[in-house]
PDB file of C-alpha atoms in Angstrom:
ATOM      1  CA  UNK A   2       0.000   0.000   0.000  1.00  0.00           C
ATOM      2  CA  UNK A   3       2.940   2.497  -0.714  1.00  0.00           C
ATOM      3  CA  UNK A   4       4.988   3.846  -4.331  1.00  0.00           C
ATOM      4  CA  UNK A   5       8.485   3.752  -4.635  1.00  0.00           C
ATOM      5  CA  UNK A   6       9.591   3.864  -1.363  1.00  0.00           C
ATOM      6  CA  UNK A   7       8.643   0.572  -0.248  1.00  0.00           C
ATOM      7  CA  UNK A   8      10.809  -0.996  -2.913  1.00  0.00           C
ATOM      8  CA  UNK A   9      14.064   1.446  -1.286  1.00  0.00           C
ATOM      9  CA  UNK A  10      13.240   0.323   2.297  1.00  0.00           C
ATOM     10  CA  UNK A  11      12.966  -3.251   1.243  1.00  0.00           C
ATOM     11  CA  UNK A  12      16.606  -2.697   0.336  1.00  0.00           C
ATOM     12  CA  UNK A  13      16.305  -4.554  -3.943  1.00  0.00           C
ATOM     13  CA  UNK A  14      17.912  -1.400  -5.150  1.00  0.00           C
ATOM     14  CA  UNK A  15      21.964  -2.072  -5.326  1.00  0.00           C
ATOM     15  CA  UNK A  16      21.279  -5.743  -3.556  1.00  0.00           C
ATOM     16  CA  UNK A  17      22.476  -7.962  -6.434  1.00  0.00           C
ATOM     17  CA  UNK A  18      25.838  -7.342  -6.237  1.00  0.00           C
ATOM     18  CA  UNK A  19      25.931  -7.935  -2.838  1.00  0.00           C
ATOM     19  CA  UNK A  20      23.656 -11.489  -2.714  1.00  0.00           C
ATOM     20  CA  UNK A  21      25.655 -12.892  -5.893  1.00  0.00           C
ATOM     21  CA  UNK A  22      28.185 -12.352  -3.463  1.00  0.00           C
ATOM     22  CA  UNK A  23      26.443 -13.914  -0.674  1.00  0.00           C
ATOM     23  CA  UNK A  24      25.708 -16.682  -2.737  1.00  0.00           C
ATOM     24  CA  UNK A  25      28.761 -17.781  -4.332  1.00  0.00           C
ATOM     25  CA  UNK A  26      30.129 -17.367  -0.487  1.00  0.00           C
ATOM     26  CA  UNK A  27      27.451 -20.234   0.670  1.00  0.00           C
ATOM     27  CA  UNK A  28      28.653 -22.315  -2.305  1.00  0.00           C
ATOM     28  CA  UNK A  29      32.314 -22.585  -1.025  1.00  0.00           C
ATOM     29  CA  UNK A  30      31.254 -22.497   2.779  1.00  0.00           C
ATOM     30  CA  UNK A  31      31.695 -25.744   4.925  1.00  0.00           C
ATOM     31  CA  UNK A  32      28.505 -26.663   7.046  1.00  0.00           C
ATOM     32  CA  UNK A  33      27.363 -25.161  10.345  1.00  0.00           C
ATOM     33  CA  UNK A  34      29.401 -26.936  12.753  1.00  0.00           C
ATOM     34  CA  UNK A  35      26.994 -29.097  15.478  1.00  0.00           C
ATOM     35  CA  UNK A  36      26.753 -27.997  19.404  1.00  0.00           C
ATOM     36  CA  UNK A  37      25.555 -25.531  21.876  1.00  0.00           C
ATOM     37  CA  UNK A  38      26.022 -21.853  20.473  1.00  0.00           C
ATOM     38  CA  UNK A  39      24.797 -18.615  21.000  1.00  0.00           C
ATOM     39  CA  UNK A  40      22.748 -17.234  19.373  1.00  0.00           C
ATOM     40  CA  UNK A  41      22.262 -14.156  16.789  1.00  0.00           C
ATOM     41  CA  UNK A  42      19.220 -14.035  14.757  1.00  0.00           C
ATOM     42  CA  UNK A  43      18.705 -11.069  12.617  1.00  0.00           C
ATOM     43  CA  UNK A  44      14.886  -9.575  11.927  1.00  0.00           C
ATOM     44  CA  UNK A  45      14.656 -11.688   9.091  1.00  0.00           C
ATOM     45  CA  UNK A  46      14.602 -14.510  11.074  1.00  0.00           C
ATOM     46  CA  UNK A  47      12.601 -13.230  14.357  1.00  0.00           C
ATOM     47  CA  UNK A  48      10.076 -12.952  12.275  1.00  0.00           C
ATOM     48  CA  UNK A  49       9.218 -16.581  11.771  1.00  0.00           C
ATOM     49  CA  UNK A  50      10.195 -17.138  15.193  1.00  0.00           C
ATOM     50  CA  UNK A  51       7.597 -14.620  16.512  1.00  0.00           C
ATOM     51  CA  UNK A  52       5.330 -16.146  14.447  1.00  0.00           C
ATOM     52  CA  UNK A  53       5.422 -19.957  15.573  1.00  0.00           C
ATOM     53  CA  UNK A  54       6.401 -19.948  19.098  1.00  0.00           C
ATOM     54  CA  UNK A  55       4.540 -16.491  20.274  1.00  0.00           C
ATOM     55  CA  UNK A  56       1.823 -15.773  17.637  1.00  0.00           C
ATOM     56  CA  UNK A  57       0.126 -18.945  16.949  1.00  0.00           C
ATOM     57  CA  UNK A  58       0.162 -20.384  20.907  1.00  0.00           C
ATOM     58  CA  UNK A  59      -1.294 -17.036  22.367  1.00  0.00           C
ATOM     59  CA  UNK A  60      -4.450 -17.491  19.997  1.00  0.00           C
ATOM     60  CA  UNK A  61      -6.677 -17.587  22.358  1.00  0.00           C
ATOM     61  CA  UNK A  62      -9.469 -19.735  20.045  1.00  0.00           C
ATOM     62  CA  UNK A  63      -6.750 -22.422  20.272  1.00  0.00           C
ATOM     63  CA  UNK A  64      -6.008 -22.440  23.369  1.00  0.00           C
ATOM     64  CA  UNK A  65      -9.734 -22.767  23.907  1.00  0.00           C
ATOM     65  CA  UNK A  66      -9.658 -26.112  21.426  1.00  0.00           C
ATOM     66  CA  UNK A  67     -11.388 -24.853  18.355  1.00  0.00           C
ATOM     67  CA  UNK A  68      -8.307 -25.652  16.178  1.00  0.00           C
ATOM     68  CA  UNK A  69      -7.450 -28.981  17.342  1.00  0.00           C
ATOM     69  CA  UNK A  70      -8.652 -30.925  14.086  1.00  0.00           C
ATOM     70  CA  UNK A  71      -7.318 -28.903  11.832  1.00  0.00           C
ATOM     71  CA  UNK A  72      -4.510 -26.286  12.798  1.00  0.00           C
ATOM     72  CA  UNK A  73      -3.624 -27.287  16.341  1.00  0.00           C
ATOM     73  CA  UNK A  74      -3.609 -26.673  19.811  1.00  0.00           C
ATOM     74  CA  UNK A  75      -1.207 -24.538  21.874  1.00  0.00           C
ATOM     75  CA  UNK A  76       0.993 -25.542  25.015  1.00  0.00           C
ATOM     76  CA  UNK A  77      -0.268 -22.314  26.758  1.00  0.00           C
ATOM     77  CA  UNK A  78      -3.325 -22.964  28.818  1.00  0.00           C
ATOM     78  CA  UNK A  79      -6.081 -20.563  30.501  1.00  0.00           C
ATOM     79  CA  UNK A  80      -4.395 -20.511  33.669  1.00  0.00           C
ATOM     80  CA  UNK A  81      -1.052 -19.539  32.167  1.00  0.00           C
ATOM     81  CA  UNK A  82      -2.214 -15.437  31.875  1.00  0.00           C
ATOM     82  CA  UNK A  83      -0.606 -13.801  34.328  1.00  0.00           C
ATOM     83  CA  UNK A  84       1.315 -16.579  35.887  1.00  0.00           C
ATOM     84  CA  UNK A  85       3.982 -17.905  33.008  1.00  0.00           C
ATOM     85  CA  UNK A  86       7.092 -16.876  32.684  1.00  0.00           C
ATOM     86  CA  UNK A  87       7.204 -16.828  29.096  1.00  0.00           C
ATOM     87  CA  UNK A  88      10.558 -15.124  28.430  1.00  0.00           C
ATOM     88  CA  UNK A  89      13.369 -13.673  30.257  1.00  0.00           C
ATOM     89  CA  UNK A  90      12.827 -10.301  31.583  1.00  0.00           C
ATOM     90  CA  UNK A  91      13.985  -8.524  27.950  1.00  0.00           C
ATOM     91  CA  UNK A  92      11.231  -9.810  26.154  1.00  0.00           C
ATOM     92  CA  UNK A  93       8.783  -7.548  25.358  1.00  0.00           C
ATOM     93  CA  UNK A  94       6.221  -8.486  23.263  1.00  0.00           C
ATOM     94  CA  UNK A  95       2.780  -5.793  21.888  1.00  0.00           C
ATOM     95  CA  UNK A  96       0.012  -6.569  19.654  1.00  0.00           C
ATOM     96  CA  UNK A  97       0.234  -3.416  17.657  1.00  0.00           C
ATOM     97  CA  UNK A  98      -2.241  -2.709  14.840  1.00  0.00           C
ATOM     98  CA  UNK A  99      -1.000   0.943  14.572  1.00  0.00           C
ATOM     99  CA  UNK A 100       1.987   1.118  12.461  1.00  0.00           C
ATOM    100  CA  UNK A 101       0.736   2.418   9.328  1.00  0.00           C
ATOM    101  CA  UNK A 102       3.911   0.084   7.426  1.00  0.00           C
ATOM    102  CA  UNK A 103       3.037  -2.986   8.992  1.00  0.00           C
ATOM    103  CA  UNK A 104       0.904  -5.800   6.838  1.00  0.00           C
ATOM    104  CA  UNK A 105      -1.577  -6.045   9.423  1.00  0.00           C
ATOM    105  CA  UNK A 106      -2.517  -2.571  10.170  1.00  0.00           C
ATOM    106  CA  UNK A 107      -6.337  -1.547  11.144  1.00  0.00           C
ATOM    107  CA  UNK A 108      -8.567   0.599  13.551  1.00  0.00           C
ATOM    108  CA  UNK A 109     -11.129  -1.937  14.149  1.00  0.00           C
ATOM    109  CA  UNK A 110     -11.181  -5.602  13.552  1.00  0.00           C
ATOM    110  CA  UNK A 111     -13.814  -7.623  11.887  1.00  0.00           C
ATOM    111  CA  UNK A 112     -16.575  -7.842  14.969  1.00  0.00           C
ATOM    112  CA  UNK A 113     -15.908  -3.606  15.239  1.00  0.00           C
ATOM    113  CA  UNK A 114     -13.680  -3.821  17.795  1.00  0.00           C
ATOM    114  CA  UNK A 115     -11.252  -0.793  18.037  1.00  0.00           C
ATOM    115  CA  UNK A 116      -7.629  -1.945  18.360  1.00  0.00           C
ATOM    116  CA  UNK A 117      -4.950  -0.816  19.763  1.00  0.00           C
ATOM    117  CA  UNK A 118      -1.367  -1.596  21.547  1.00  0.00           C
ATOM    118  CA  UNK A 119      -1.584  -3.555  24.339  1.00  0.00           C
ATOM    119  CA  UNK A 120       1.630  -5.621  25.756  1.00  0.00           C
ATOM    120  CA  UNK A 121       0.718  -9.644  25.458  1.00  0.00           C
ATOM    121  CA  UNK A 122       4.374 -10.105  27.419  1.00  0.00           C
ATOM    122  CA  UNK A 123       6.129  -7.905  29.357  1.00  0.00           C
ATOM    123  CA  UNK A 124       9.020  -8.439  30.457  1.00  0.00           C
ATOM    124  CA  UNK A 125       8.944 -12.158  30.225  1.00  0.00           C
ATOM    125  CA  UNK A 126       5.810 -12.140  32.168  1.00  0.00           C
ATOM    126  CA  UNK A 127       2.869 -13.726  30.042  1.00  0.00           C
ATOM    127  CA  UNK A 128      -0.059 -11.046  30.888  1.00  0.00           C
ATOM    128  CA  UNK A 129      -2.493 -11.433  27.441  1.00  0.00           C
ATOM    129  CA  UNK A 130      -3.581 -13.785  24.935  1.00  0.00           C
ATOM    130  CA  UNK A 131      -4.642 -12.669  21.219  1.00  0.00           C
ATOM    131  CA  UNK A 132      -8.630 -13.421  21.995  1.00  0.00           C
ATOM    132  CA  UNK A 133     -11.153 -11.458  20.451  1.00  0.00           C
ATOM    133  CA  UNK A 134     -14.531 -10.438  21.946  1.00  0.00           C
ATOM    134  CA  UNK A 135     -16.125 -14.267  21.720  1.00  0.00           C
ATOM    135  CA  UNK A 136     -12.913 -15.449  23.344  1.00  0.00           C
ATOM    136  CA  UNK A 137     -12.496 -13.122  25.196  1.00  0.00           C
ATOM    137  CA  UNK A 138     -16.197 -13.552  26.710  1.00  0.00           C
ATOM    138  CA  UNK A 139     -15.807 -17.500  26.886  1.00  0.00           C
ATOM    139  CA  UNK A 140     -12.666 -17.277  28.842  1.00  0.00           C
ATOM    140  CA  UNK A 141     -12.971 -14.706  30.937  1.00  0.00           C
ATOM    141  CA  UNK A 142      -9.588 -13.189  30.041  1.00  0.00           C
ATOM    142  CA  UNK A 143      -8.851  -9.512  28.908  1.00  0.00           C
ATOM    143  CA  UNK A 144      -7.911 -10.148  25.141  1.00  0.00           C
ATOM    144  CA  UNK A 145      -7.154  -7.703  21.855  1.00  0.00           C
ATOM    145  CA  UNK A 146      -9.252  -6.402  18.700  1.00  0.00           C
ATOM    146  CA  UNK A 147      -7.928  -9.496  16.371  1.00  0.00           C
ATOM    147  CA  UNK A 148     -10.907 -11.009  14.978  1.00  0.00           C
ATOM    148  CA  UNK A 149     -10.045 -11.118  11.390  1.00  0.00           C
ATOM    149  CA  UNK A 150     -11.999 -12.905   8.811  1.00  0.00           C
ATOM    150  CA  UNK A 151      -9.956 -13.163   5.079  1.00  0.00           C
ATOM    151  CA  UNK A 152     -13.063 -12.789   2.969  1.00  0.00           C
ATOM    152  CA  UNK A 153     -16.898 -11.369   3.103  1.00  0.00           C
ATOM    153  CA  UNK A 154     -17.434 -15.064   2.432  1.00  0.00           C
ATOM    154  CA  UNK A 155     -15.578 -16.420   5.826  1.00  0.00           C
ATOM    155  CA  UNK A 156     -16.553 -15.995   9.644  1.00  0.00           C
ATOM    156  CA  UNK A 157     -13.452 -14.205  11.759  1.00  0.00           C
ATOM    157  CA  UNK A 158     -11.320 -15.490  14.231  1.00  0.00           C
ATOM    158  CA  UNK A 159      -8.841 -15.083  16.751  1.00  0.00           C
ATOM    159  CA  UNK A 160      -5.848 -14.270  14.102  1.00  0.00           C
ATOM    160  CA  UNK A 161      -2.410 -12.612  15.309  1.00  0.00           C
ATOM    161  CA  UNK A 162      -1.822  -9.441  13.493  1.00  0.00           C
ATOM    162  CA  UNK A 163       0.605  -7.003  13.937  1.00  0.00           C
ATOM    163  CA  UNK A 164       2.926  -9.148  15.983  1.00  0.00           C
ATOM    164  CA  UNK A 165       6.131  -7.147  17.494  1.00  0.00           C
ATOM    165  CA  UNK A 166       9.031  -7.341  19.828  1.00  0.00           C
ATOM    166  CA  UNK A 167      10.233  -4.336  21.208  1.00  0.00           C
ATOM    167  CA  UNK A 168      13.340  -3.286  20.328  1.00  0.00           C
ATOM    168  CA  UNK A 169      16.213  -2.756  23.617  1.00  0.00           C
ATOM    169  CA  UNK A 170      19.039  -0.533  23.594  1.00  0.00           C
ATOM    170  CA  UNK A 171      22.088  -2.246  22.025  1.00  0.00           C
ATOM    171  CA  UNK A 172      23.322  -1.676  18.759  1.00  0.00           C
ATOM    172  CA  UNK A 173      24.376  -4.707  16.618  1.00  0.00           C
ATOM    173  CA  UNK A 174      28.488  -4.010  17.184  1.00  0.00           C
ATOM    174  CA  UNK A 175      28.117  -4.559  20.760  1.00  0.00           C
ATOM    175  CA  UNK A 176      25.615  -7.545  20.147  1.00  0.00           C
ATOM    176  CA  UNK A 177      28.166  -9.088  18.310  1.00  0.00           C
ATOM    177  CA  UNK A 178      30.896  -7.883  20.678  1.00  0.00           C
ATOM    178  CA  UNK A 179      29.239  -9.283  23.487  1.00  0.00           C
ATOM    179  CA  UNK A 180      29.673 -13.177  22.578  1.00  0.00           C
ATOM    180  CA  UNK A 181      32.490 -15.133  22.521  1.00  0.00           C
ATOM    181  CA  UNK A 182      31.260 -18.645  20.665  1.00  0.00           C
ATOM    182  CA  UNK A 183      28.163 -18.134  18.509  1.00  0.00           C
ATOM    183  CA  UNK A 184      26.625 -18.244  15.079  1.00  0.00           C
ATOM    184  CA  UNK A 185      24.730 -15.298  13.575  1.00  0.00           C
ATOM    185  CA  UNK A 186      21.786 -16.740  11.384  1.00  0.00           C
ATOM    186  CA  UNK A 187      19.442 -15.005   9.252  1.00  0.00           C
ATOM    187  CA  UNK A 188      17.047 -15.301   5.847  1.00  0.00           C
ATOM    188  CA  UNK A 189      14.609 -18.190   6.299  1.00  0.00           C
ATOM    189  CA  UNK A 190      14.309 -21.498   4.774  1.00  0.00           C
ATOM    190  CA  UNK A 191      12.649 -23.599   6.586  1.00  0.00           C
ATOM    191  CA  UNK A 192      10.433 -24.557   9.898  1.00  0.00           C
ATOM    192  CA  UNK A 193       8.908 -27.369  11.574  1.00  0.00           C
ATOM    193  CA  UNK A 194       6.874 -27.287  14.573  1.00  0.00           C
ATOM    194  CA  UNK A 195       4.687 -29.493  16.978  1.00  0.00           C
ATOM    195  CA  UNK A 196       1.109 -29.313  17.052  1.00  0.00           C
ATOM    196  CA  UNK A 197       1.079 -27.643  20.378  1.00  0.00           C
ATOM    197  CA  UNK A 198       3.398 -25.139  19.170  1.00  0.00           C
ATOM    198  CA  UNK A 199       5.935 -25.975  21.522  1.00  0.00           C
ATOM    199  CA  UNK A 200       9.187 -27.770  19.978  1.00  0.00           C
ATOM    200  CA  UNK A 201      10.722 -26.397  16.942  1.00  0.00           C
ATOM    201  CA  UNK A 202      13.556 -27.208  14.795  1.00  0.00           C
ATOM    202  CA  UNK A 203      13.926 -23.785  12.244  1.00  0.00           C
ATOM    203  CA  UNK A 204      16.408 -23.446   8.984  1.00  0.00           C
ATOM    204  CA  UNK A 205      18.435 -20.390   7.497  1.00  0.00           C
ATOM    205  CA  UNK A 206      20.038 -19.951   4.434  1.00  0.00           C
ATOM    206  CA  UNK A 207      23.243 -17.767   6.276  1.00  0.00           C
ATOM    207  CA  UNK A 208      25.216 -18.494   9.001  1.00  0.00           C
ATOM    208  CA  UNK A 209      28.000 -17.005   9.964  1.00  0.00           C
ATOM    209  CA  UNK A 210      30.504 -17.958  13.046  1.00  0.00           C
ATOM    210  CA  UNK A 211      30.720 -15.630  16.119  1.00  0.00           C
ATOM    211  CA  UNK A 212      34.235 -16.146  17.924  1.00  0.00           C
ATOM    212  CA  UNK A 213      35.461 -13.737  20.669  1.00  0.00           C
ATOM    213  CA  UNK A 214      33.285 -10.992  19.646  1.00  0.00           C
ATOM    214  CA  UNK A 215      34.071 -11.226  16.345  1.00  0.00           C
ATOM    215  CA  UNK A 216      32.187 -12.068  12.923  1.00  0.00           C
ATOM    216  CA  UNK A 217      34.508 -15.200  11.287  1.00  0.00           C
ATOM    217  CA  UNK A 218      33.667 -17.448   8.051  1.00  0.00           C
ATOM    218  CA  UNK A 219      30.381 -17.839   6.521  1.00  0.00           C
ATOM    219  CA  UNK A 220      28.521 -21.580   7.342  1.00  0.00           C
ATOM    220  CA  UNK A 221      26.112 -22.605   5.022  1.00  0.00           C
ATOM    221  CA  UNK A 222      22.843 -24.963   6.196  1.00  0.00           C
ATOM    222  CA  UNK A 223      22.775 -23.133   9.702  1.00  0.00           C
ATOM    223  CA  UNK A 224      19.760 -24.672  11.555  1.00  0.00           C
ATOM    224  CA  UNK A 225      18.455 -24.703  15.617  1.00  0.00           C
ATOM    225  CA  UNK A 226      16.107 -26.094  17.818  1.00  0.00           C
ATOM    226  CA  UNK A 227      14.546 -25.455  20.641  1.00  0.00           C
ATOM    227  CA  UNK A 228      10.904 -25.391  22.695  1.00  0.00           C
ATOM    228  CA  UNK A 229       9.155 -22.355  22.986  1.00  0.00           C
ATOM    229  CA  UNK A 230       8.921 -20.888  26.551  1.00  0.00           C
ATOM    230  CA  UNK A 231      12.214 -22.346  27.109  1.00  0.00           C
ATOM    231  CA  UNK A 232      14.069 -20.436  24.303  1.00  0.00           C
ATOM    232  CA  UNK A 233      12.407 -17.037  24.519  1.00  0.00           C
ATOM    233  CA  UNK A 234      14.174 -17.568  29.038  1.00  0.00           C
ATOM    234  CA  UNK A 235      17.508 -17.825  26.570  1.00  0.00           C
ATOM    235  CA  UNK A 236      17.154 -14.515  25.374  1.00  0.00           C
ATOM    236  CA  UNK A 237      19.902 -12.707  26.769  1.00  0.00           C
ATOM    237  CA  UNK A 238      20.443  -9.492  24.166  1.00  0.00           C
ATOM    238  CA  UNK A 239      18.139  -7.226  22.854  1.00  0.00           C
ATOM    239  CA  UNK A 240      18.856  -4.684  19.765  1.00  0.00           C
ATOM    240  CA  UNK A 241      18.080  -1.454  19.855  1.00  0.00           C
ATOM    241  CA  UNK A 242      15.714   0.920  17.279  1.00  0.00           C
ATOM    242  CA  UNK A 243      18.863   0.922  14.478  1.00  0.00           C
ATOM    243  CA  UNK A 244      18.334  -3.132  14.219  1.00  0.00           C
ATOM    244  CA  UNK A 245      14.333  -3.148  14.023  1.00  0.00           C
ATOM    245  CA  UNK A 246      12.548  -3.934  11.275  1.00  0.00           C
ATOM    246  CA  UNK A 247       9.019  -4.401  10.057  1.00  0.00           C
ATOM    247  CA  UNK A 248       8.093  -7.018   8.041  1.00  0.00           C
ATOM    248  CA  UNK A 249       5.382  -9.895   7.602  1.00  0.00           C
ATOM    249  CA  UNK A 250       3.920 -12.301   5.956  1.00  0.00           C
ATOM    250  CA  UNK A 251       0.748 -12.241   3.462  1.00  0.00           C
ATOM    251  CA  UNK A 252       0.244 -16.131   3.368  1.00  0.00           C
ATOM    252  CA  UNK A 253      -0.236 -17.453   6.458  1.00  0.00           C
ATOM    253  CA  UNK A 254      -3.183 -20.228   6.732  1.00  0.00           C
ATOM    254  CA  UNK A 255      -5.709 -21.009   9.626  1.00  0.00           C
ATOM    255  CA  UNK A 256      -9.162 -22.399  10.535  1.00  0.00           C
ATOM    256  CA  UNK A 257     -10.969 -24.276   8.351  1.00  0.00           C
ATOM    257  CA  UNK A 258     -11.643 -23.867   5.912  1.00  0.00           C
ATOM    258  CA  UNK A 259      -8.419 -22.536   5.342  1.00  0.00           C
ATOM    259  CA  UNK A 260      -8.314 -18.781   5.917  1.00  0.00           C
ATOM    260  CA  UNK A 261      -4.977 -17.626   4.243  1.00  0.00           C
ATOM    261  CA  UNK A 262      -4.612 -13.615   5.714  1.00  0.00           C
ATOM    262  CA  UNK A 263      -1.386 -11.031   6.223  1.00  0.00           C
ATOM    263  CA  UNK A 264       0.898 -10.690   9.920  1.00  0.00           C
ATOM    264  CA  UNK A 265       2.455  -8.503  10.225  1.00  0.00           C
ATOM    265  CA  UNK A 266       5.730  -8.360  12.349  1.00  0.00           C
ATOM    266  CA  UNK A 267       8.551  -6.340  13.791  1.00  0.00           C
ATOM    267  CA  UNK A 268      11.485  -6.991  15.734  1.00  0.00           C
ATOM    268  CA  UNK A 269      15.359  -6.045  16.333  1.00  0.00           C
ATOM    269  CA  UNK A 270      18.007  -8.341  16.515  1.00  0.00           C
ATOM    270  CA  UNK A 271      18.182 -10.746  19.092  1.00  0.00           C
ATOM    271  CA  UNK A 272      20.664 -13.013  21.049  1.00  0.00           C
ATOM    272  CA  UNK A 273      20.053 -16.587  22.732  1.00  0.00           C
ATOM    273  CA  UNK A 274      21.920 -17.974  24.834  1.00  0.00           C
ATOM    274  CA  UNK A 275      22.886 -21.744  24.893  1.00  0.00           C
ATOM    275  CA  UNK A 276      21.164 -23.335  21.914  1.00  0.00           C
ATOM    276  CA  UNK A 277      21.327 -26.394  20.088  1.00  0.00           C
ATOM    277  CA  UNK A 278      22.446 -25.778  16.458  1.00  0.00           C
ATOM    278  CA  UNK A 279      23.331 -27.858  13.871  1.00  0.00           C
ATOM    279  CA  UNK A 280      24.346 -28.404  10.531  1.00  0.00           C
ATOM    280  CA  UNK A 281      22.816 -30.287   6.730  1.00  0.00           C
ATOM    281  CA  UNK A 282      24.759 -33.535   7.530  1.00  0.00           C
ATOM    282  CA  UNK A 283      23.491 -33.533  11.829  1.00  0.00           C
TER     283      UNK A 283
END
């Protein structure tokens, strides 16, 4: 929903040189060495991330069963709101359907209720689900305006939509500087995830080693895994406002039938500690 600008921000103009670089770079690299690692992953890749292990278990119609048959059930429960500590205390997570850039960006959602920020974690602390007014009436629990239907044709329902992490206050020099055996990843490839939404196993196409707060030689086939709430009590660096970005998705599928609709995300750079990466031959 923008001109020219959206195609300079998206960063295409000058970027072949620099990806045929990229490329012939992954061609020659030597896989992603296996073991325990800290982590880097750049917006690119917190997107997906956001997506799987915060967006789709805080909908609050599956956590009330309605998706079981078809899309899944969550590993967050009623009870959880309020109680679970989701993250460690830099996570900061807001439902934000105000950012006019974002894919997901509305004043009211498809029941006519207005929407605006409201924190679903902060600072680690689980305090909100993404539960419309039905959910939100079933449950009990305070929710946000994301009832979202993808046609005229198709009933809403409790879909994430502008999905962010706020950003912290270090730049991406001192994120780097800051670990001493790691592996920056970023560009997605691939994902895999339980039906609970709880272990994952996610793919990049870069990697590149992290030794002594230093960037070192490109890995190619740079993969983790991990389970949910456990990861997001790993994160131990957040980026500040120069590493943010928004981004999102227009494809992303769920109820039934299948309801393909835009998310939107944001989010800086991030760093985990201690996680289990691996290479293509692991």
């Amino acid at each position: 929903q923008g001109a020219g600008d959206v195609i300079s921000r998206c960063g295409l103009l000058g970027a072949a040189p620099r990806v045929a670089d990229q490329a012939l770079q992954l061609l020659l690299a030597p896989n992603t060495p296996p073991g325990q690692r800290d982590l880097l992953l750049m917006p690119d890749q917190m997107m997906l991330q956001i997506h799987e292990s915060i967006g789709h278990p805080l909908e609050l119609d599956r956590i009330l069963g309605d998706e079981r048959n078809y899309a899944g059930t969550s590993f967050v429960k009623q009870e959880d709101f309020g109680r679970l500590q989701y993250g460690s205390s830099l996570l900061n997570v807001t439902f934000d359907p105000q950012i006019p850039e974002e894919l997901a960006s509305y004043g009211h959602d498809d029941d006519g209720s207005a929407a605006s920020k409201q924190f679903l974690i902060r600072e680690g602390l689980l305090v909100r689900p993404l539960g419309s007014a039905l959910s939100q009436y079933r449950s009990g629990l305070d929710g946000v305006a994301n009832s979202r239907a993808s046609s005229w044709n198709r009933a809403p329902i409790d879909r994430m939509a502008n999905l962010n992490v706020e950003p912290g206050d270090q730049p991406l020099d001192r994120l780097i500087g800051q670990i001493e055996h790691g592996i920056l990843m970023s560009t997605n490839r691939s994902w895999s995830i339980d039906d609970a939404r709880n272990k994952f196993q996610f793919g990049c196409e870069w990697g590149q080693l992290i030794e002594n707060g230093e960037l070192k030689g490109v890995v190619k086939n740079p993969n983790y895994r991990g389970i949910s709430a456990q990861f997001w009590r790993n994160l131990c660096a957040v980026g500040d406002r120069s590493t943010f970005q928004v981004l999102g998705t227009p494809n992303c599928g769920k109820g039934e039938p299948n309801q393909v609709i835009r998310v939107g995300h944001a989010s800086p750079a991030c760093v985990f500690s201690k996680i289990d990466v691996f290479g293509g031959d692991a």
